Amino acid sequence: MADQAMVRKLSACETMGSATTICTDKTGTLTLNQMKVTKYWLGKEPVEDSSSIDTPVLKLIQQGVDLNTTGSIYRAGSGSEIEFSGSPTDKAILSWAVLELDMNMEAINQYYAILHVEAFNSVKKRSRVLMRKKADNTIHVHWKGAAEMILAMCSSYYEASGSIKNLDDGERMTFEHIIQGMAASSLRCIAFAHKQIPEEEQEISEGRQKLKEDSLNLIGLVRIKDPCRLGLLYKAKYSRNYTPEERMEKVDKIRVMARSSPFDKLLMVQCLKQKGHVVVVTSDGINDAPALKDADIGFSMGIQGTEVAKESSDIIILDDNFASVATVLKWGRCVYNNIQKFIQFELTVNVAALLINFVAAVSAGEVPLKAVQLLWVNLIMETLGALALALEQPTKELMEKPPVGQKKPLISNIMWRNLLAQALYQIAILLTLPFKGGSLFGVSETLIFNTFVLCLVFNEFNARKLEKKNVFTGLHKNKPFLGIIGITIFLQAVMVEILKKFANTERLNWGKWGACIRIAAASWPIGWVVKSIPVSEEPFLSYLKW
């Protein structure tokens, strides 16, 4: 919660460490979701001052904004500030119409009766309202939506003077250039259109039958800006009309997918997963729920996000900031990396213990590590050892590495190199002590047991860094690790010096404790040297296949 992320599914944290692709919705995720109308076009020219707009045209604009919206306006008193509610787009348009065009919603609503509303949907990207003017019973229809969609339905357009001009191919191309210019600047373009229903079509409108969606009069275009959190540099085209083979070929090249439907987003996620990517999807809208569910990890926004999006997601970003996604990604990689550290450490323990007892039993008929001692090793190393390595904090280096991906083995070649080197050292030294160490230390089974445990404790430091030679980096900040190491050594001393009957041990003098520590500390320079050895990218176990 301190990192502004609420995890709904715990497995998502681990999966996040393998994420290779992040697909994010722009509005509210990469942007602040604080939209504002920055310019208005009436005809082919931008309008700088609303006083230059012909009164009938101004009224049409106000009607189109007021009657064709899901937003609302509230003012507690005459001197209080106006509050706008609704979607971010509706709030931006309402704010512009009220503050700059002096729109009065209550007055407009008194003169018109709503007959039918076609709500905005993500497929058609437009909305419509059918209404009757009470004064003369004429029926009008107002359209609002994505500029290119509305423009395609228009055959004429209004100018600021109030005159209506035909929309021929040349004029249409001019409007298309205006719209494309906004899109190129990452701006949202909304168009308004109007049509008075002819008398012969009024019966159709009254009967709620489908009206003709052409011959509209374009009222104007509004440019809406949503301040970005991050910039976008690349563009790409992606179409549901591609064949499956074309989609698979192009999907890795896509950087931005504009004017995409929920189905387009779902197709993209599915294609990326088929190509072996671990896909993250971030969004805040209802329409993106299928993509959120189908992704390996789904992120929703805690403030602007809908309940449907939150229920479909695995992790909720509480501050709606895309930077928090990067924080979760860093923690995901940290969890994955800590799991690898513990696996390497635990495999070293098990491989060394197994081979030491096996070789000793075959060659001498006795095992140096008794059952109770092995149980003790597993108990403290699998609990305290796991806890010490699991509490490692994320570092900047984690984000500088390429993503792990789904197909790469959990136990990497680097881990095999490290664990085999340490295991072989422990096996060699602990099998040598019974035969060659008697004259030096007066070797007993207790000394072998104590040396083995301390070798494992010192190897915990090596396990902190899988690749870096300096295993002490950041150690002073990791107080839990140092505390757990101290507790482990203390418990081992209690086991050897106090619980002698239970552990089948005998007390060791200071000289023998010093010998155990010196032998165990040798694992540090060994780890430093071993990490200089390069390893192949080919998975180690692949060489064992026939």
PDB file of C-alpha atoms in Angstrom, residues 274-545:
ATOM      1  CA  GLN A 274       0.852 -16.670 -28.407  1.00  0.00           C
ATOM      2  CA  LYS A 275       4.314 -15.335 -29.219  1.00  0.00           C
ATOM      3  CA  GLY A 276       5.492 -16.166 -25.699  1.00  0.00           C
ATOM      4  CA  HIS A 277       5.238 -12.715 -24.114  1.00  0.00           C
ATOM      5  CA  VAL A 278       4.155 -12.233 -20.510  1.00  0.00           C
ATOM      6  CA  VAL A 279       1.618  -9.441 -21.036  1.00  0.00           C
ATOM      7  CA  VAL A 280       0.645  -6.669 -18.622  1.00  0.00           C
ATOM      8  CA  VAL A 281      -2.455  -4.577 -19.416  1.00  0.00           C
ATOM      9  CA  THR A 282      -3.260  -1.327 -17.611  1.00  0.00           C
ATOM     10  CA  SER A 283      -6.611   0.409 -18.031  1.00  0.00           C
ATOM     11  CA  ASP A 284      -9.421   2.173 -16.207  1.00  0.00           C
ATOM     12  CA  GLY A 285     -12.448   1.654 -18.455  1.00  0.00           C
ATOM     13  CA  ILE A 286     -15.319  -0.816 -18.676  1.00  0.00           C
ATOM     14  CA  ASN A 287     -14.548  -1.597 -22.305  1.00  0.00           C
ATOM     15  CA  ASP A 288     -11.070  -2.907 -21.539  1.00  0.00           C
ATOM     16  CA  ALA A 289     -12.286  -5.564 -19.089  1.00  0.00           C
ATOM     17  CA  PRO A 290     -11.802  -8.440 -21.621  1.00  0.00           C
ATOM     18  CA  ALA A 291      -8.171  -7.423 -22.245  1.00  0.00           C
ATOM     19  CA  LEU A 292      -7.556  -7.014 -18.491  1.00  0.00           C
ATOM     20  CA  LYS A 293      -8.891 -10.503 -17.795  1.00  0.00           C
ATOM     21  CA  ASP A 294      -7.034 -12.164 -20.656  1.00  0.00           C
ATOM     22  CA  ALA A 295      -3.673 -10.579 -19.801  1.00  0.00           C
ATOM     23  CA  ASP A 296      -1.178 -12.359 -17.573  1.00  0.00           C
ATOM     24  CA  ILE A 297      -1.397  -9.397 -15.176  1.00  0.00           C
ATOM     25  CA  GLY A 298      -4.135  -6.762 -15.264  1.00  0.00           C
ATOM     26  CA  PHE A 299      -3.734  -3.310 -13.691  1.00  0.00           C
ATOM     27  CA  SER A 300      -6.685  -1.006 -13.035  1.00  0.00           C
ATOM     28  CA  MET A 301      -6.762   2.564 -11.764  1.00  0.00           C
ATOM     29  CA  GLY A 302      -7.977   3.143  -8.209  1.00  0.00           C
ATOM     30  CA  ILE A 303      -9.298   6.700  -8.628  1.00  0.00           C
ATOM     31  CA  GLN A 304     -10.674   6.999 -12.169  1.00  0.00           C
ATOM     32  CA  GLY A 305     -11.063   3.260 -12.759  1.00  0.00           C
ATOM     33  CA  THR A 306     -14.512   1.714 -13.042  1.00  0.00           C
ATOM     34  CA  GLU A 307     -15.666  -1.089 -10.760  1.00  0.00           C
ATOM     35  CA  VAL A 308     -15.765  -3.468 -13.731  1.00  0.00           C
ATOM     36  CA  ALA A 309     -12.115  -2.722 -14.512  1.00  0.00           C
ATOM     37  CA  LYS A 310     -11.109  -3.190 -10.876  1.00  0.00           C
ATOM     38  CA  GLU A 311     -12.904  -6.541 -10.632  1.00  0.00           C
ATOM     39  CA  SER A 312     -11.190  -7.712 -13.828  1.00  0.00           C
ATOM     40  CA  SER A 313      -7.716  -6.723 -12.657  1.00  0.00           C
ATOM     41  CA  ASP A 314      -5.079  -8.406 -10.504  1.00  0.00           C
ATOM     42  CA  ILE A 315      -3.537  -5.226  -9.085  1.00  0.00           C
ATOM     43  CA  ILE A 316      -5.112  -1.807  -8.440  1.00  0.00           C
ATOM     44  CA  ILE A 317      -2.943   1.316  -8.777  1.00  0.00           C
ATOM     45  CA  LEU A 318      -4.259   3.550  -5.999  1.00  0.00           C
ATOM     46  CA  ASP A 319      -2.853   6.876  -7.274  1.00  0.00           C
ATOM     47  CA  ASP A 320      -3.615   6.314 -11.010  1.00  0.00           C
ATOM     48  CA  ASN A 321       0.042   7.028 -11.772  1.00  0.00           C
ATOM     49  CA  PHE A 322       1.818   4.986 -14.424  1.00  0.00           C
ATOM     50  CA  ALA A 323       5.037   5.385 -12.416  1.00  0.00           C
ATOM     51  CA  SER A 324       3.444   3.094  -9.819  1.00  0.00           C
ATOM     52  CA  VAL A 325       3.271   0.363 -12.491  1.00  0.00           C
ATOM     53  CA  ALA A 326       7.051   0.611 -12.817  1.00  0.00           C
ATOM     54  CA  THR A 327       7.322   0.331  -9.028  1.00  0.00           C
ATOM     55  CA  VAL A 328       5.216  -2.840  -9.035  1.00  0.00           C
ATOM     56  CA  LEU A 329       7.325  -4.197 -11.901  1.00  0.00           C
ATOM     57  CA  LYS A 330      10.470  -3.548  -9.855  1.00  0.00           C
ATOM     58  CA  TRP A 331       8.975  -5.358  -6.863  1.00  0.00           C
ATOM     59  CA  GLY A 332       7.871  -8.231  -9.113  1.00  0.00           C
ATOM     60  CA  ARG A 333      11.401  -8.641 -10.407  1.00  0.00           C
ATOM     61  CA  CYS A 334      12.672  -8.423  -6.835  1.00  0.00           C
ATOM     62  CA  VAL A 335      10.351 -11.256  -5.728  1.00  0.00           C
ATOM     63  CA  TYR A 336      11.421 -13.389  -8.696  1.00  0.00           C
ATOM     64  CA  ASN A 337      15.086 -12.636  -8.007  1.00  0.00           C
ATOM     65  CA  ASN A 338      14.718 -13.455  -4.300  1.00  0.00           C
ATOM     66  CA  ILE A 339      13.098 -16.781  -5.180  1.00  0.00           C
ATOM     67  CA  GLN A 340      16.071 -17.575  -7.406  1.00  0.00           C
ATOM     68  CA  LYS A 341      18.484 -16.650  -4.605  1.00  0.00           C
ATOM     69  CA  PHE A 342      16.760 -18.976  -2.156  1.00  0.00           C
ATOM     70  CA  ILE A 343      16.563 -21.832  -4.674  1.00  0.00           C
ATOM     71  CA  GLN A 344      20.296 -21.498  -5.355  1.00  0.00           C
ATOM     72  CA  PHE A 345      21.052 -21.410  -1.632  1.00  0.00           C
ATOM     73  CA  GLU A 346      18.782 -24.346  -0.749  1.00  0.00           C
ATOM     74  CA  LEU A 347      20.048 -26.521  -3.601  1.00  0.00           C
ATOM     75  CA  THR A 348      23.605 -25.922  -2.371  1.00  0.00           C
ATOM     76  CA  VAL A 349      22.559 -27.123   1.112  1.00  0.00           C
ATOM     77  CA  ASN A 350      20.838 -30.256  -0.167  1.00  0.00           C
ATOM     78  CA  VAL A 351      23.418 -31.224  -2.794  1.00  0.00           C
ATOM     79  CA  ALA A 352      26.301 -30.823  -0.332  1.00  0.00           C
ATOM     80  CA  ALA A 353      24.582 -32.667   2.554  1.00  0.00           C
ATOM     81  CA  LEU A 354      23.451 -35.534   0.328  1.00  0.00           C
ATOM     82  CA  LEU A 355      26.821 -36.112  -1.336  1.00  0.00           C
ATOM     83  CA  ILE A 356      28.837 -35.707   1.893  1.00  0.00           C
ATOM     84  CA  ASN A 357      26.855 -38.434   3.660  1.00  0.00           C
ATOM     85  CA  PHE A 358      26.631 -40.640   0.565  1.00  0.00           C
ATOM     86  CA  VAL A 359      30.361 -40.611  -0.206  1.00  0.00           C
ATOM     87  CA  ALA A 360      31.288 -41.048   3.483  1.00  0.00           C
ATOM     88  CA  ALA A 361      28.852 -43.948   3.896  1.00  0.00           C
ATOM     89  CA  VAL A 362      30.180 -45.736   0.798  1.00  0.00           C
ATOM     90  CA  SER A 363      33.865 -45.176   1.558  1.00  0.00           C
ATOM     91  CA  ALA A 364      34.027 -45.405   5.368  1.00  0.00           C
ATOM     92  CA  GLY A 365      30.751 -47.003   6.365  1.00  0.00           C
ATOM     93  CA  GLU A 366      29.820 -44.040   8.585  1.00  0.00           C
ATOM     94  CA  VAL A 367      28.073 -40.734   7.985  1.00  0.00           C
ATOM     95  CA  PRO A 368      29.554 -37.526   9.449  1.00  0.00           C
ATOM     96  CA  LEU A 369      26.181 -35.745   9.633  1.00  0.00           C
ATOM     97  CA  LYS A 370      23.624 -37.461  11.866  1.00  0.00           C
ATOM     98  CA  ALA A 371      19.860 -37.451  11.274  1.00  0.00           C
ATOM     99  CA  VAL A 372      19.170 -34.879  14.019  1.00  0.00           C
ATOM    100  CA  GLN A 373      21.912 -32.639  12.671  1.00  0.00           C
ATOM    101  CA  LEU A 374      20.547 -32.806   9.116  1.00  0.00           C
ATOM    102  CA  LEU A 375      17.088 -32.040  10.459  1.00  0.00           C
ATOM    103  CA  TRP A 376      18.523 -29.024  12.271  1.00  0.00           C
ATOM    104  CA  VAL A 377      20.292 -27.831   9.105  1.00  0.00           C
ATOM    105  CA  ASN A 378      17.078 -28.055   7.099  1.00  0.00           C
ATOM    106  CA  LEU A 379      15.088 -26.377   9.853  1.00  0.00           C
ATOM    107  CA  ILE A 380      17.225 -23.251  10.248  1.00  0.00           C
ATOM    108  CA  MET A 381      18.229 -22.928   6.580  1.00  0.00           C
ATOM    109  CA  GLU A 382      14.776 -23.424   5.096  1.00  0.00           C
ATOM    110  CA  THR A 383      13.157 -21.012   7.564  1.00  0.00           C
ATOM    111  CA  LEU A 384      15.698 -18.418   8.646  1.00  0.00           C
ATOM    112  CA  GLY A 385      17.691 -18.715   5.407  1.00  0.00           C
ATOM    113  CA  ALA A 386      14.571 -18.247   3.283  1.00  0.00           C
ATOM    114  CA  LEU A 387      13.454 -15.303   5.392  1.00  0.00           C
ATOM    115  CA  ALA A 388      16.843 -13.587   5.158  1.00  0.00           C
ATOM    116  CA  LEU A 389      16.933 -13.791   1.351  1.00  0.00           C
ATOM    117  CA  ALA A 390      13.222 -13.014   0.909  1.00  0.00           C
ATOM    118  CA  LEU A 391      13.610  -9.657   2.691  1.00  0.00           C
ATOM    119  CA  GLU A 392      16.062  -8.280   0.134  1.00  0.00           C
ATOM    120  CA  GLN A 393      14.785  -4.916  -1.189  1.00  0.00           C
ATOM    121  CA  PRO A 394      14.546  -4.060  -4.921  1.00  0.00           C
ATOM    122  CA  THR A 395      17.524  -2.296  -6.498  1.00  0.00           C
ATOM    123  CA  LYS A 396      18.019  -0.118  -9.584  1.00  0.00           C
ATOM    124  CA  GLU A 397      20.021  -2.898 -11.248  1.00  0.00           C
ATOM    125  CA  LEU A 398      16.886  -5.039 -11.515  1.00  0.00           C
ATOM    126  CA  MET A 399      15.314  -2.566 -13.955  1.00  0.00           C
ATOM    127  CA  GLU A 400      18.443  -2.408 -16.100  1.00  0.00           C
ATOM    128  CA  LYS A 401      18.251  -6.105 -16.966  1.00  0.00           C
ATOM    129  CA  PRO A 402      16.105  -7.489 -19.783  1.00  0.00           C
ATOM    130  CA  PRO A 403      12.889  -9.247 -18.702  1.00  0.00           C
ATOM    131  CA  VAL A 404      13.207 -12.943 -17.894  1.00  0.00           C
ATOM    132  CA  GLY A 405      10.242 -14.150 -19.940  1.00  0.00           C
ATOM    133  CA  GLN A 406       8.162 -17.283 -19.737  1.00  0.00           C
ATOM    134  CA  LYS A 407      10.412 -19.741 -21.534  1.00  0.00           C
ATOM    135  CA  LYS A 408      13.622 -19.175 -19.595  1.00  0.00           C
ATOM    136  CA  PRO A 409      14.332 -21.722 -16.832  1.00  0.00           C
ATOM    137  CA  LEU A 410      13.933 -20.655 -13.217  1.00  0.00           C
ATOM    138  CA  ILE A 411      17.358 -22.092 -12.400  1.00  0.00           C
ATOM    139  CA  SER A 412      19.676 -20.183 -14.707  1.00  0.00           C
ATOM    140  CA  ASN A 413      23.193 -21.152 -15.786  1.00  0.00           C
ATOM    141  CA  ILE A 414      24.562 -18.503 -13.430  1.00  0.00           C
ATOM    142  CA  MET A 415      22.801 -20.219 -10.529  1.00  0.00           C
ATOM    143  CA  TRP A 416      24.145 -23.639 -11.546  1.00  0.00           C
ATOM    144  CA  ARG A 417      27.671 -22.199 -11.685  1.00  0.00           C
ATOM    145  CA  ASN A 418      27.389 -20.630  -8.232  1.00  0.00           C
ATOM    146  CA  LEU A 419      25.759 -23.539  -6.426  1.00  0.00           C
ATOM    147  CA  LEU A 420      27.995 -26.226  -7.928  1.00  0.00           C
ATOM    148  CA  ALA A 421      31.138 -24.287  -6.982  1.00  0.00           C
ATOM    149  CA  GLN A 422      30.041 -23.818  -3.363  1.00  0.00           C
ATOM    150  CA  ALA A 423      28.688 -27.364  -3.036  1.00  0.00           C
ATOM    151  CA  LEU A 424      31.922 -28.855  -4.393  1.00  0.00           C
ATOM    152  CA  TYR A 425      33.983 -26.770  -1.960  1.00  0.00           C
ATOM    153  CA  GLN A 426      31.865 -27.878   1.007  1.00  0.00           C
ATOM    154  CA  ILE A 427      31.965 -31.529  -0.095  1.00  0.00           C
ATOM    155  CA  ALA A 428      35.736 -31.424  -0.610  1.00  0.00           C
ATOM    156  CA  ILE A 429      36.542 -29.766   2.716  1.00  0.00           C
ATOM    157  CA  LEU A 430      34.142 -31.846   4.822  1.00  0.00           C
ATOM    158  CA  LEU A 431      35.264 -35.132   3.309  1.00  0.00           C
ATOM    159  CA  THR A 432      38.915 -34.158   3.727  1.00  0.00           C
ATOM    160  CA  LEU A 433      38.635 -33.194   7.415  1.00  0.00           C
ATOM    161  CA  PRO A 434      37.985 -36.716   8.824  1.00  0.00           C
ATOM    162  CA  PHE A 435      41.061 -38.120   7.080  1.00  0.00           C
ATOM    163  CA  LYS A 436      43.582 -35.275   6.932  1.00  0.00           C
ATOM    164  CA  GLY A 437      42.476 -32.869   9.669  1.00  0.00           C
ATOM    165  CA  GLY A 438      43.062 -34.975  12.752  1.00  0.00           C
ATOM    166  CA  SER A 439      46.616 -33.742  13.340  1.00  0.00           C
ATOM    167  CA  LEU A 440      45.565 -30.131  12.852  1.00  0.00           C
ATOM    168  CA  PHE A 441      42.321 -29.788  14.773  1.00  0.00           C
ATOM    169  CA  GLY A 442      41.584 -33.058  16.473  1.00  0.00           C
ATOM    170  CA  VAL A 443      38.620 -33.455  14.166  1.00  0.00           C
ATOM    171  CA  SER A 444      35.357 -34.696  15.580  1.00  0.00           C
ATOM    172  CA  GLU A 445      31.886 -35.119  14.111  1.00  0.00           C
ATOM    173  CA  THR A 446      30.858 -31.952  15.973  1.00  0.00           C
ATOM    174  CA  LEU A 447      33.552 -29.920  14.213  1.00  0.00           C
ATOM    175  CA  ILE A 448      32.405 -31.260  10.820  1.00  0.00           C
ATOM    176  CA  PHE A 449      28.781 -30.461  11.638  1.00  0.00           C
ATOM    177  CA  ASN A 450      29.670 -26.951  12.892  1.00  0.00           C
ATOM    178  CA  THR A 451      31.878 -26.246   9.871  1.00  0.00           C
ATOM    179  CA  PHE A 452      29.092 -27.330   7.511  1.00  0.00           C
ATOM    180  CA  VAL A 453      26.527 -25.019   9.154  1.00  0.00           C
ATOM    181  CA  LEU A 454      28.924 -22.055   9.155  1.00  0.00           C
ATOM    182  CA  CYS A 455      29.766 -22.694   5.473  1.00  0.00           C
ATOM    183  CA  LEU A 456      26.050 -22.405   4.759  1.00  0.00           C
ATOM    184  CA  VAL A 457      25.774 -19.219   6.814  1.00  0.00           C
ATOM    185  CA  PHE A 458      28.681 -17.605   4.946  1.00  0.00           C
ATOM    186  CA  ASN A 459      27.193 -18.805   1.661  1.00  0.00           C
ATOM    187  CA  GLU A 460      24.032 -16.832   2.439  1.00  0.00           C
ATOM    188  CA  PHE A 461      26.092 -13.712   1.777  1.00  0.00           C
ATOM    189  CA  ASN A 462      27.135 -15.144  -1.612  1.00  0.00           C
ATOM    190  CA  ALA A 463      23.509 -15.873  -2.424  1.00  0.00           C
ATOM    191  CA  ARG A 464      22.569 -12.179  -1.996  1.00  0.00           C
ATOM    192  CA  LYS A 465      24.048 -11.403  -5.407  1.00  0.00           C
ATOM    193  CA  LEU A 466      23.725 -13.931  -8.203  1.00  0.00           C
ATOM    194  CA  GLU A 467      26.047 -12.086 -10.601  1.00  0.00           C
ATOM    195  CA  LYS A 468      27.807  -9.245  -8.785  1.00  0.00           C
ATOM    196  CA  LYS A 469      31.150 -10.046  -7.165  1.00  0.00           C
ATOM    197  CA  ASN A 470      30.691  -7.619  -4.295  1.00  0.00           C
ATOM    198  CA  VAL A 471      28.112  -9.416  -2.150  1.00  0.00           C
ATOM    199  CA  PHE A 472      28.259  -6.751   0.566  1.00  0.00           C
ATOM    200  CA  THR A 473      26.669  -3.975  -1.501  1.00  0.00           C
ATOM    201  CA  GLY A 474      23.778  -2.453   0.449  1.00  0.00           C
ATOM    202  CA  LEU A 475      24.337  -4.858   3.345  1.00  0.00           C
ATOM    203  CA  HIS A 476      24.344  -2.041   5.921  1.00  0.00           C
ATOM    204  CA  LYS A 477      20.802  -1.110   4.830  1.00  0.00           C
ATOM    205  CA  ASN A 478      19.509  -4.672   5.163  1.00  0.00           C
ATOM    206  CA  LYS A 479      19.212  -4.900   8.940  1.00  0.00           C
ATOM    207  CA  PRO A 480      16.772  -7.864   8.880  1.00  0.00           C
ATOM    208  CA  PHE A 481      19.379  -9.936   6.979  1.00  0.00           C
ATOM    209  CA  LEU A 482      22.100  -9.144   9.505  1.00  0.00           C
ATOM    210  CA  GLY A 483      19.713  -9.845  12.376  1.00  0.00           C
ATOM    211  CA  ILE A 484      18.739 -13.248  10.960  1.00  0.00           C
ATOM    212  CA  ILE A 485      22.382 -14.169  10.392  1.00  0.00           C
ATOM    213  CA  GLY A 486      23.103 -13.260  14.027  1.00  0.00           C
ATOM    214  CA  ILE A 487      20.160 -15.362  15.257  1.00  0.00           C
ATOM    215  CA  THR A 488      21.292 -18.326  13.126  1.00  0.00           C
ATOM    216  CA  ILE A 489      24.818 -18.234  14.541  1.00  0.00           C
ATOM    217  CA  PHE A 490      23.456 -17.883  18.089  1.00  0.00           C
ATOM    218  CA  LEU A 491      21.130 -20.885  17.666  1.00  0.00           C
ATOM    219  CA  GLN A 492      23.967 -22.928  16.198  1.00  0.00           C
ATOM    220  CA  ALA A 493      26.136 -22.096  19.232  1.00  0.00           C
ATOM    221  CA  VAL A 494      23.298 -23.185  21.538  1.00  0.00           C
ATOM    222  CA  MET A 495      22.935 -26.419  19.555  1.00  0.00           C
ATOM    223  CA  VAL A 496      26.648 -27.234  19.839  1.00  0.00           C
ATOM    224  CA  GLU A 497      27.467 -25.966  23.322  1.00  0.00           C
ATOM    225  CA  ILE A 498      24.250 -26.548  25.292  1.00  0.00           C
ATOM    226  CA  LEU A 499      22.012 -29.126  23.566  1.00  0.00           C
ATOM    227  CA  LYS A 500      24.795 -31.702  23.400  1.00  0.00           C
ATOM    228  CA  LYS A 501      22.730 -34.802  24.169  1.00  0.00           C
ATOM    229  CA  PHE A 502      19.914 -33.850  21.823  1.00  0.00           C
ATOM    230  CA  ALA A 503      22.226 -32.937  18.922  1.00  0.00           C
ATOM    231  CA  ASN A 504      24.813 -35.652  19.607  1.00  0.00           C
ATOM    232  CA  THR A 505      27.562 -32.996  19.809  1.00  0.00           C
ATOM    233  CA  GLU A 506      30.402 -32.048  22.101  1.00  0.00           C
ATOM    234  CA  ARG A 507      31.622 -28.627  23.150  1.00  0.00           C
ATOM    235  CA  LEU A 508      34.248 -26.913  20.993  1.00  0.00           C
ATOM    236  CA  ASN A 509      37.007 -24.662  22.320  1.00  0.00           C
ATOM    237  CA  TRP A 510      37.776 -21.218  20.894  1.00  0.00           C
ATOM    238  CA  GLY A 511      40.500 -22.589  18.651  1.00  0.00           C
ATOM    239  CA  LYS A 512      38.119 -25.044  16.978  1.00  0.00           C
ATOM    240  CA  TRP A 513      35.453 -22.348  16.591  1.00  0.00           C
ATOM    241  CA  GLY A 514      38.091 -20.170  14.908  1.00  0.00           C
ATOM    242  CA  ALA A 515      39.050 -23.032  12.589  1.00  0.00           C
ATOM    243  CA  CYS A 516      35.384 -23.540  11.601  1.00  0.00           C
ATOM    244  CA  ILE A 517      34.983 -19.821  10.857  1.00  0.00           C
ATOM    245  CA  ARG A 518      38.181 -19.658   8.766  1.00  0.00           C
ATOM    246  CA  ILE A 519      37.167 -22.662   6.669  1.00  0.00           C
ATOM    247  CA  ALA A 520      33.634 -21.248   6.170  1.00  0.00           C
ATOM    248  CA  ALA A 521      34.922 -17.747   5.303  1.00  0.00           C
ATOM    249  CA  ALA A 522      36.883 -19.231   2.389  1.00  0.00           C
ATOM    250  CA  SER A 523      33.565 -19.469   0.539  1.00  0.00           C
ATOM    251  CA  TRP A 524      33.677 -15.675  -0.009  1.00  0.00           C
ATOM    252  CA  PRO A 525      36.851 -15.546  -2.157  1.00  0.00           C
ATOM    253  CA  ILE A 526      35.722 -18.725  -3.913  1.00  0.00           C
ATOM    254  CA  GLY A 527      32.421 -17.031  -4.788  1.00  0.00           C
ATOM    255  CA  TRP A 528      34.289 -13.938  -6.023  1.00  0.00           C
ATOM    256  CA  VAL A 529      36.525 -16.017  -8.325  1.00  0.00           C
ATOM    257  CA  VAL A 530      33.673 -18.209  -9.614  1.00  0.00           C
ATOM    258  CA  LYS A 531      31.618 -15.190 -10.657  1.00  0.00           C
ATOM    259  CA  SER A 532      34.415 -14.257 -13.056  1.00  0.00           C
ATOM    260  CA  ILE A 533      33.745 -17.432 -15.049  1.00  0.00           C
ATOM    261  CA  PRO A 534      31.485 -16.726 -18.057  1.00  0.00           C
ATOM    262  CA  VAL A 535      28.515 -19.022 -18.665  1.00  0.00           C
ATOM    263  CA  SER A 536      26.631 -19.978 -21.812  1.00  0.00           C
ATOM    264  CA  GLU A 537      23.191 -18.572 -22.629  1.00  0.00           C
ATOM    265  CA  GLU A 538      22.032 -22.099 -23.508  1.00  0.00           C
ATOM    266  CA  PRO A 539      20.188 -23.620 -20.513  1.00  0.00           C
ATOM    267  CA  PHE A 540      22.417 -26.046 -18.596  1.00  0.00           C
ATOM    268  CA  LEU A 541      19.867 -28.866 -18.577  1.00  0.00           C
ATOM    269  CA  SER A 542      19.522 -28.740 -22.376  1.00  0.00           C
ATOM    270  CA  TYR A 543      22.984 -30.381 -22.616  1.00  0.00           C
ATOM    271  CA  LEU A 544      21.623 -33.422 -20.779  1.00  0.00           C
ATOM    272  CA  LYS A 545      18.952 -34.096 -23.420  1.00  0.00           C
TER     273      LYS A 545
END
